[in-house]
mmCIF file of C-alpha atoms in Angstrom:
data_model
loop_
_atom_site.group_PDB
_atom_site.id
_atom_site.type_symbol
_atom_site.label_atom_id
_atom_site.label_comp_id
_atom_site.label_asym_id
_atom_site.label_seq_id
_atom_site.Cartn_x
_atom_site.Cartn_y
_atom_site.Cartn_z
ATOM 1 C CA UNK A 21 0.000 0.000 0.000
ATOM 2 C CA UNK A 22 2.752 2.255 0.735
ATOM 3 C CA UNK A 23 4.607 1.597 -2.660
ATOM 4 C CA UNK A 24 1.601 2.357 -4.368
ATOM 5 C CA UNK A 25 0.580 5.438 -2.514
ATOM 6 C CA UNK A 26 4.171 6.563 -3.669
ATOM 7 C CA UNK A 27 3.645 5.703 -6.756
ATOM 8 C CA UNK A 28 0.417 7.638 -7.259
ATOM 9 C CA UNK A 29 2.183 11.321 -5.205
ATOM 10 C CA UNK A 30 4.731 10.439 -8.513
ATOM 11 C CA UNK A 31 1.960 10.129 -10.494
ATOM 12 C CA UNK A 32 0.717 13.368 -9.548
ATOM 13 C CA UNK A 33 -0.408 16.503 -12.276
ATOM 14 C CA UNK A 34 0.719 19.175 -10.355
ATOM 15 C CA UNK A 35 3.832 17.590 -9.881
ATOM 16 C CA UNK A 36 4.703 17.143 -13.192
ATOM 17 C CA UNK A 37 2.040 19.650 -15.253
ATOM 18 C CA UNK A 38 3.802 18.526 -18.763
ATOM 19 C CA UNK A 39 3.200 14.864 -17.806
ATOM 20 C CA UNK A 40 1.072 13.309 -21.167
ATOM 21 C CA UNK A 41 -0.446 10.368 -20.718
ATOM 22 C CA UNK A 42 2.181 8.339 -22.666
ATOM 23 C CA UNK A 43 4.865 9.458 -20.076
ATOM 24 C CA UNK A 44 2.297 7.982 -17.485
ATOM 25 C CA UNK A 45 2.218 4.363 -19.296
ATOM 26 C CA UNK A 46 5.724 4.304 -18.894
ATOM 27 C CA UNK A 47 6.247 5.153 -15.347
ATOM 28 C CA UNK A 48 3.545 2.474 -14.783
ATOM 29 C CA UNK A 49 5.383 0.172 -17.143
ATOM 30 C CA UNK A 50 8.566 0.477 -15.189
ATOM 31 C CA UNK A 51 6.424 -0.040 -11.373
ATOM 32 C CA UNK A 52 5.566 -3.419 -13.162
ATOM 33 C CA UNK A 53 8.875 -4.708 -13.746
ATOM 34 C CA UNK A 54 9.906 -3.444 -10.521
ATOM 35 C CA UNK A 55 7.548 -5.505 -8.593
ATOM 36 C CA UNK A 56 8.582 -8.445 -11.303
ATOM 37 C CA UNK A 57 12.448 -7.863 -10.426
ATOM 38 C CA UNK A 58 11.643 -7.893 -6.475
ATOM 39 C CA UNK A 59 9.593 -11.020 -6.540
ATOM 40 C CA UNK A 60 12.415 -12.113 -8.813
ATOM 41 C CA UNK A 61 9.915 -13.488 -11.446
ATOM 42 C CA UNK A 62 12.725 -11.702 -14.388
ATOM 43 C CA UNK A 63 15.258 -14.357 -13.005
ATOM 44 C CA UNK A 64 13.300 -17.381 -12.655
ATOM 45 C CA UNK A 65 10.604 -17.839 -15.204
ATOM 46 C CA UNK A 66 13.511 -17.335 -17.459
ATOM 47 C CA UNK A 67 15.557 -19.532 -16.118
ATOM 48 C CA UNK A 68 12.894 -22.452 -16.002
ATOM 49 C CA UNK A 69 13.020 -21.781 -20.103
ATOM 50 C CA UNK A 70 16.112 -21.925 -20.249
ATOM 51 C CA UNK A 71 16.483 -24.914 -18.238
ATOM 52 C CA UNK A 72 13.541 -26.682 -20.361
ATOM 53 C CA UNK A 73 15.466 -25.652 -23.631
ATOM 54 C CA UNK A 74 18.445 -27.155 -22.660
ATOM 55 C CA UNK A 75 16.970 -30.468 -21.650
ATOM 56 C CA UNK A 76 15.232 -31.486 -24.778
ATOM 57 C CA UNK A 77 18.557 -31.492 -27.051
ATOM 58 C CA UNK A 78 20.655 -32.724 -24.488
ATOM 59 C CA UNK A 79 18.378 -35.542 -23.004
ATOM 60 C CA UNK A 80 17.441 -36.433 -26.841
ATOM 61 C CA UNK A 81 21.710 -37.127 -27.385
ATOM 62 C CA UNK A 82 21.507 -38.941 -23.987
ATOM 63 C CA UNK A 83 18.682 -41.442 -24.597
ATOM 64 C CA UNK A 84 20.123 -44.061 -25.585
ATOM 65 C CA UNK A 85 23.129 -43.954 -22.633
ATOM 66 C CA UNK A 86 20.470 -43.649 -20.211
ATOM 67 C CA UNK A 87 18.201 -46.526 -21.169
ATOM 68 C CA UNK A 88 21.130 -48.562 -21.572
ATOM 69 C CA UNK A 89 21.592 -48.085 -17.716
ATOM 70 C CA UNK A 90 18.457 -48.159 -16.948
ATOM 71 C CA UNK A 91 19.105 -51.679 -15.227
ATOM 72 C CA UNK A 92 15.549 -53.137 -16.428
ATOM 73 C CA UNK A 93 16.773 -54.086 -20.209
ATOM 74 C CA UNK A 94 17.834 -57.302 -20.617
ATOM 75 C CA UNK A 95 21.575 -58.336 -20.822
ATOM 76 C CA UNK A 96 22.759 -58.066 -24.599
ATOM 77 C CA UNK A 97 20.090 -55.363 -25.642
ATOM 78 C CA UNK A 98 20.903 -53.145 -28.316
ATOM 79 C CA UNK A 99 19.440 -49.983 -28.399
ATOM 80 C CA UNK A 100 19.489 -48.306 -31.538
ATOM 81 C CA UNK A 101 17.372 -45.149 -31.804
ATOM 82 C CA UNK A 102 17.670 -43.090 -34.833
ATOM 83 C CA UNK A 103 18.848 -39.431 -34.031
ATOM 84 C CA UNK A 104 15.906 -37.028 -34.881
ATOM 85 C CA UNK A 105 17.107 -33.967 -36.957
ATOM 86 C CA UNK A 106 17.892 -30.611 -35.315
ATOM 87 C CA UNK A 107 14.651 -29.307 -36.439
ATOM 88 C CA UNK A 108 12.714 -31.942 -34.972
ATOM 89 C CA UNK A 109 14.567 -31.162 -31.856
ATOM 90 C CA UNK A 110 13.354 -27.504 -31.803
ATOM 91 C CA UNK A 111 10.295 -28.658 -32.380
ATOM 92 C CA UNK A 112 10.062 -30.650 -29.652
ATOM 93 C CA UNK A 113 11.507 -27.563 -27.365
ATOM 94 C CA UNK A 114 8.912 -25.655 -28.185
ATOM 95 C CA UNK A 115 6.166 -28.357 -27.237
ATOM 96 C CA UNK A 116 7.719 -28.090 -23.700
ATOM 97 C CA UNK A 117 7.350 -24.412 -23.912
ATOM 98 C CA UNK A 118 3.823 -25.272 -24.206
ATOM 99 C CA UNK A 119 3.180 -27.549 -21.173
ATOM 100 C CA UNK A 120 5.836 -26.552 -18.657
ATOM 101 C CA UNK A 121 6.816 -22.920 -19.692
ATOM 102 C CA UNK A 122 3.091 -22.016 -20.006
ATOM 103 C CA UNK A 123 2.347 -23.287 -16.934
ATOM 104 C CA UNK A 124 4.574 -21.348 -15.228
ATOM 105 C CA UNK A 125 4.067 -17.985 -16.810
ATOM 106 C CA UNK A 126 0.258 -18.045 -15.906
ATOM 107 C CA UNK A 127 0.905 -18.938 -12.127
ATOM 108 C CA UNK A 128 3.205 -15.911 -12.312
ATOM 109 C CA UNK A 129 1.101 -13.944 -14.124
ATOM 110 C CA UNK A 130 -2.596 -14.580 -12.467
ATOM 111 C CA UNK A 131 -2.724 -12.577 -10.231
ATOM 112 C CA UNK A 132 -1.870 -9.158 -11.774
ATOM 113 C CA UNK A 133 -4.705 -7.226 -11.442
ATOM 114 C CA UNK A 134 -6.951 -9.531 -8.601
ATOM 115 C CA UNK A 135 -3.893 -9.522 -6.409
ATOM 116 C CA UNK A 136 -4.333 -5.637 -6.753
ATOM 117 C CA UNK A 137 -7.976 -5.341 -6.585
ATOM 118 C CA UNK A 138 -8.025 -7.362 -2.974
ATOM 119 C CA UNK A 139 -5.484 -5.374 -1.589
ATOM 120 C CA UNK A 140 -6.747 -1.951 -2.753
ATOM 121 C CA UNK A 141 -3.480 -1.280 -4.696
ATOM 122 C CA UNK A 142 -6.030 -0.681 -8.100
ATOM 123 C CA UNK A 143 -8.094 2.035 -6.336
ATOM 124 C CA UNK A 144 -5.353 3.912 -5.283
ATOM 125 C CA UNK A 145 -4.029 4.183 -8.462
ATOM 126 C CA UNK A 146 -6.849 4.977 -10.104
ATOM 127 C CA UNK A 147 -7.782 7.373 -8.015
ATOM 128 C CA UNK A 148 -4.876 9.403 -9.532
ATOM 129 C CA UNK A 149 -5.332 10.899 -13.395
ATOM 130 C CA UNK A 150 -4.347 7.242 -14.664
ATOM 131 C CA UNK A 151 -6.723 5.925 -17.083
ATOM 132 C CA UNK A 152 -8.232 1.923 -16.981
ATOM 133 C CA UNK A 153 -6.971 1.535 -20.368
ATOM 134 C CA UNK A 154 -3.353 2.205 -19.456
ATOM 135 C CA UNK A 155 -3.161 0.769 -16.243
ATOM 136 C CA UNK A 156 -4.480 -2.685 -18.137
ATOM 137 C CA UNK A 157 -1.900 -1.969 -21.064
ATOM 138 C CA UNK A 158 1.277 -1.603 -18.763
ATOM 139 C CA UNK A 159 0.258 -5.067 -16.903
ATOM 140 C CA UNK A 160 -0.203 -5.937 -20.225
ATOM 141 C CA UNK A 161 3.432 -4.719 -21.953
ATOM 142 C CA UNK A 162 5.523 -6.224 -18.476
ATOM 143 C CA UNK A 163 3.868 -9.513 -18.977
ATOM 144 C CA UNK A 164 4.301 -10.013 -22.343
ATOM 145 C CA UNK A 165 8.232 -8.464 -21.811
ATOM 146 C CA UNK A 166 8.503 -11.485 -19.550
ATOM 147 C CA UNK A 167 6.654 -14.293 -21.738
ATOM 148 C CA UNK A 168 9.087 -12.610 -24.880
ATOM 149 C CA UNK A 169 12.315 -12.847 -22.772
ATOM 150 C CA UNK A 170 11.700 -16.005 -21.285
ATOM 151 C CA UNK A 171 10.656 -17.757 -24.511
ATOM 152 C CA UNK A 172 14.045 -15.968 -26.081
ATOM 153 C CA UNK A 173 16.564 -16.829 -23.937
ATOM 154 C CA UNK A 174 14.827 -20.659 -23.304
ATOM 155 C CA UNK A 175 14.699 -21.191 -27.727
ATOM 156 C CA UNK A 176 18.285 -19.436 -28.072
ATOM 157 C CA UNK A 177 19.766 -22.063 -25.603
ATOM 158 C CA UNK A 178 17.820 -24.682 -27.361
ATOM 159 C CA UNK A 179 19.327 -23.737 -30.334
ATOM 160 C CA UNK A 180 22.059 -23.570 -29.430
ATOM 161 C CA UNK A 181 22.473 -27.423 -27.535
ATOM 162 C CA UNK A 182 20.825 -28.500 -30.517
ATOM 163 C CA UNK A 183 23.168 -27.446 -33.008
ATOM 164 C CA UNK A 184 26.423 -28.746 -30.609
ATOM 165 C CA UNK A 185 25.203 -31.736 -29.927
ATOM 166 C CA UNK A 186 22.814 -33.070 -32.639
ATOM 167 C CA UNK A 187 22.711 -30.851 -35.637
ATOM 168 C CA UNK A 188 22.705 -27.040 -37.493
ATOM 169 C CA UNK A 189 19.408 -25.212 -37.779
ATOM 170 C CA UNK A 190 19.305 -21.840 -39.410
ATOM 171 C CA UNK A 191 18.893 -19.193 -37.300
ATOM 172 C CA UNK A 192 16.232 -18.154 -39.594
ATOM 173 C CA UNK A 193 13.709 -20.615 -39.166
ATOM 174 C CA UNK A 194 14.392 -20.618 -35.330
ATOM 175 C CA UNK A 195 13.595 -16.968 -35.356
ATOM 176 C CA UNK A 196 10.245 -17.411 -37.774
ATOM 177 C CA UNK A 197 9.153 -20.349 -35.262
ATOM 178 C CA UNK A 198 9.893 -18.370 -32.268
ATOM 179 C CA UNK A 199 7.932 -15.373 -33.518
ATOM 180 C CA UNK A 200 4.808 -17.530 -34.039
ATOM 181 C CA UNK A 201 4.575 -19.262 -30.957
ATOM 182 C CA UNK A 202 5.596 -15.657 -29.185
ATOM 183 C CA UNK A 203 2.181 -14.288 -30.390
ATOM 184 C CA UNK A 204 0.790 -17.800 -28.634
ATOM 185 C CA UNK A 205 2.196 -17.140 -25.430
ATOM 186 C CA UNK A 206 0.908 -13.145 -25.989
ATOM 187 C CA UNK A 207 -2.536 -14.386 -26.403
ATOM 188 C CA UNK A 208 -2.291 -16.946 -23.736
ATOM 189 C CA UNK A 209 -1.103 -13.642 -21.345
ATOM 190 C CA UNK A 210 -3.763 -11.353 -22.608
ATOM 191 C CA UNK A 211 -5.758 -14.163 -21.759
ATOM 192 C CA UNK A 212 -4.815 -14.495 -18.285
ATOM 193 C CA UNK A 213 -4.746 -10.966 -17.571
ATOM 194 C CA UNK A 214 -8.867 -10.350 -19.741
ATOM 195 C CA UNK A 215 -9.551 -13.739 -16.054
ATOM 196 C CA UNK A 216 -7.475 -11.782 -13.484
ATOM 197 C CA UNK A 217 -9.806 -8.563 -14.411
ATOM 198 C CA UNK A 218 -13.156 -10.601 -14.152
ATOM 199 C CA UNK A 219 -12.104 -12.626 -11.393
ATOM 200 C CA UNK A 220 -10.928 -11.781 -7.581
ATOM 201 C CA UNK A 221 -9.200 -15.212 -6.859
ATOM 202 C CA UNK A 222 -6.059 -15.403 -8.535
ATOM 203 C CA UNK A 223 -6.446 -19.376 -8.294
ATOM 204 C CA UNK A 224 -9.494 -18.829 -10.619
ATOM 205 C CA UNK A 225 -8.363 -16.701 -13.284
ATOM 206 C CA UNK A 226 -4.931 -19.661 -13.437
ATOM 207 C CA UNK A 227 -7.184 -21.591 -13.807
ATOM 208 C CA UNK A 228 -9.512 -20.364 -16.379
ATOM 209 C CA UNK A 229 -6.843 -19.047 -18.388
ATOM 210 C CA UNK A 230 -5.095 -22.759 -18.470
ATOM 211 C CA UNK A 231 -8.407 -23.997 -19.621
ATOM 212 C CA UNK A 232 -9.160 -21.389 -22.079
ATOM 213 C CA UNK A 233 -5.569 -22.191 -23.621
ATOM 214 C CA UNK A 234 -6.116 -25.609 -23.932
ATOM 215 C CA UNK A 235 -9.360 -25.863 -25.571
ATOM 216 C CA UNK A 236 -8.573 -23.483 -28.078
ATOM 217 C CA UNK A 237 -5.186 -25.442 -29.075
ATOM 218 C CA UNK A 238 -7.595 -28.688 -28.363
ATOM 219 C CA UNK A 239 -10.267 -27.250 -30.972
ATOM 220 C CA UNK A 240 -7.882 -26.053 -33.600
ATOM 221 C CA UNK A 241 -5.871 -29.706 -33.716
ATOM 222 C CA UNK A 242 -9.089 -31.361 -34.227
ATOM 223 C CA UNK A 243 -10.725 -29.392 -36.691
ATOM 224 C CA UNK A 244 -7.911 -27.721 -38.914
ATOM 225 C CA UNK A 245 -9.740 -26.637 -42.060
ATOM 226 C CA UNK A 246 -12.303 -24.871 -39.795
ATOM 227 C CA UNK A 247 -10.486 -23.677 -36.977
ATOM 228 C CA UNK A 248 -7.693 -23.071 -38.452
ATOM 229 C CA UNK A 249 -7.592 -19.289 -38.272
ATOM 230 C CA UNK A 250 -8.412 -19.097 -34.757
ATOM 231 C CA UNK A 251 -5.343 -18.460 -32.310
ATOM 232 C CA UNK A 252 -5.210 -22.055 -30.991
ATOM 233 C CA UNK A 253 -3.521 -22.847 -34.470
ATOM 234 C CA UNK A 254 -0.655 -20.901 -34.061
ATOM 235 C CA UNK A 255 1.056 -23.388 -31.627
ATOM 236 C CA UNK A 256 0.929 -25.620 -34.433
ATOM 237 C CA UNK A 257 2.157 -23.568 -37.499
ATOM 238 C CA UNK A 258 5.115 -22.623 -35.016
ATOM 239 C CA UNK A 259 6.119 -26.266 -35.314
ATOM 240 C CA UNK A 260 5.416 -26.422 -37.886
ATOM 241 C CA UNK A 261 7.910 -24.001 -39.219
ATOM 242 C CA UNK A 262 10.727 -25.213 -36.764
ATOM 243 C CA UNK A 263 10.383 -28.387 -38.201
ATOM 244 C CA UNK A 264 9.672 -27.790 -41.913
ATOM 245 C CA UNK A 265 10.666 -23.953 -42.708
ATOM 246 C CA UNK A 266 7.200 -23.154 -43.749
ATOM 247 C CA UNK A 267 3.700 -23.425 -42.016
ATOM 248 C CA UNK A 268 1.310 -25.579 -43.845
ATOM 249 C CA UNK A 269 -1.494 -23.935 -44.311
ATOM 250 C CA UNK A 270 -3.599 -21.158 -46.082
ATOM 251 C CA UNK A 271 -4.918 -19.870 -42.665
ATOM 252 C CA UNK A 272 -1.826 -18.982 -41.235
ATOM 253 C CA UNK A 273 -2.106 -15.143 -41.876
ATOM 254 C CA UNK A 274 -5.714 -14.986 -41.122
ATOM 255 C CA UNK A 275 -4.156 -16.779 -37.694
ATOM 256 C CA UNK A 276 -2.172 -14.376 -37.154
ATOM 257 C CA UNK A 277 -4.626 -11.314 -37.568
ATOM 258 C CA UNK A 278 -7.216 -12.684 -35.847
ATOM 259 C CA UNK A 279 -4.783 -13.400 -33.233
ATOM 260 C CA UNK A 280 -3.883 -9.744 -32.908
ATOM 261 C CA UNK A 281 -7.303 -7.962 -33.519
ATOM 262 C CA UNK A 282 -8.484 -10.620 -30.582
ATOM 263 C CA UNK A 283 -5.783 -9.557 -28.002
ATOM 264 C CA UNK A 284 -6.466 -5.961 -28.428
ATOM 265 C CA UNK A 285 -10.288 -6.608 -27.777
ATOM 266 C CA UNK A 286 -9.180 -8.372 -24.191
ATOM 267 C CA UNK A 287 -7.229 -5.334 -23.571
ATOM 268 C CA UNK A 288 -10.237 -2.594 -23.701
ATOM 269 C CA UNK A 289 -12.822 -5.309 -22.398
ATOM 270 C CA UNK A 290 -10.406 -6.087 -19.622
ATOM 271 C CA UNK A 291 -10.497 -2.225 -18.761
ATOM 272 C CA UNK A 292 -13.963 -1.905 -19.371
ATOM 273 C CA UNK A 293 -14.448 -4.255 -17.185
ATOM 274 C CA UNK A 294 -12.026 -2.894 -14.377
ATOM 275 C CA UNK A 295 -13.772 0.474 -14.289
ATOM 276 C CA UNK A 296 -16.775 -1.074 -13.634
ATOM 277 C CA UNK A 297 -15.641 -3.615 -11.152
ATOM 278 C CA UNK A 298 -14.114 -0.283 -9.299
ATOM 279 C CA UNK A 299 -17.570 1.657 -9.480
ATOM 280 C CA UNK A 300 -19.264 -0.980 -8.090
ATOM 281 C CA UNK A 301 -16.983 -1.677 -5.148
#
């Protein structure tokens, strides 16, 4: 409460009279990834990608050496598994991204505005010339500067193991794939910030936004030439072009747009609904 009573004197007109509203998106930008550096969420949720991006290369090498001592084969097995190609490999890093990595971004994620809301942190704030609309969007910007930087520095190290140990990818189609499934994780995060807004348990809007997630991927994989466009596809063309070069499909653009025209709808109903949340209360 005290941090955010300082935050609003900052936030003040009459202390800074040439203050525009952009200049006040900022300064609530940077509160945001001060609370995310002192909860130390900017070291670990990157480091659990990172840690998940080395793993898949370097346990795919490994596989055979570690079933061979196992202990449970028989004596005189021969293990012969065929080496996938580096491609495959990214592939495959970016389907942990998708379990794992998710996982953990929402639980770090859910309760950005609720958390707020409960302790009064929101109303305080607001209270100050700080519209809905930008005190969604800078929640907004620090999580998805997170789910970007995490998702970077987990696929570079993937890439990396990957072409050391089992073979070259071009950096190109690493970046293309990694672009894709970064506008994923954006709409899973708009997601779980659109819950967060409508919800006051933090528990709840995890939980929705998991669930939301999943059917949409869930939907899309089972009914490609109809769901196709729909942003639970673009986990799929992002393997897609790890493993290939080139998504397969004429609904990837429409994906994408969708995808972006979507997110910015969360975004102004998550503040619509916020203002009236805080008129209510």
């Amino acid at each position: 409460m005290k941090g955010a009573a300082n935050l609003s004197d900052k936030l003040d007109p009459t202390s800074f009279p040439a203050t525009s509203s952009f200049i006040r998106y900022l300064v609530m930008v940077q509160k945001e990834l001060l609370e995310q550096a002192r909860s130390y969420k900017l070291l670990w949720v990157p480091l659990v990608f990172v840690l998940l991006g080395i793993m898949q290369p370097v346990s795919t090498y490994y596989m055979p050496v570690i079933l061979e001592h196992a202990g449970s084969l028989p004596e005189g097995t021969v293990i012969d598994i065929p080496m996938p190609l580096g491609a495959e490999v990214l592939a495959q890093t970016l389907q942990q991204f998708g379990t794992l990595g998710m996982l953990v971004l929402v639980l770090a994620c859910m309760g950005t505005v609720s958390g707020e809301r409960l302790s009064g942190v929101s109303a305080i704030i607001l209270v100050k010339p700080i519209s809905a609309i930008a005190y969604i969007s800078s929640k907004w910007t620090s999580m998805l500067l997170l789910a970007w930087g995490s998702l970077a520095a987990g696929y570079l190290a993937s890439w990396y193991y990957t072409g050391l140990l089992i073979g070259e990818t071009t950096i190109v189609q690493a970046f293309d794939s990694m672009l894709v499934y970064g506008l994923w994780l954006s709409a899973v995060m708009t997601i779980t910030l659109l819950f967060s807004t409508w919800l006051r348990s933090s528990a709840a809007a995890a939980f929705a936004a998991l669930g939301g997630a999943l059917m949409l991927t869930l939907l899309a994989s089972l009914f490609p030439k109809q769901l196709g466009w729909t942003p639970g596809a673009l986990s799929g063309f992002a393997y897609q072009l790890a493993a290939a070069g080139t998504p397969d499909s004429s609904t990837f653009s429409a994906a994408v747009v969708v995808t972006i025209v979507c997110m910015l709808g969360s975004i102004s109903l998550a503040a619509l609904q916020l203002r009236k949340s805080l008129a209510a209360e």
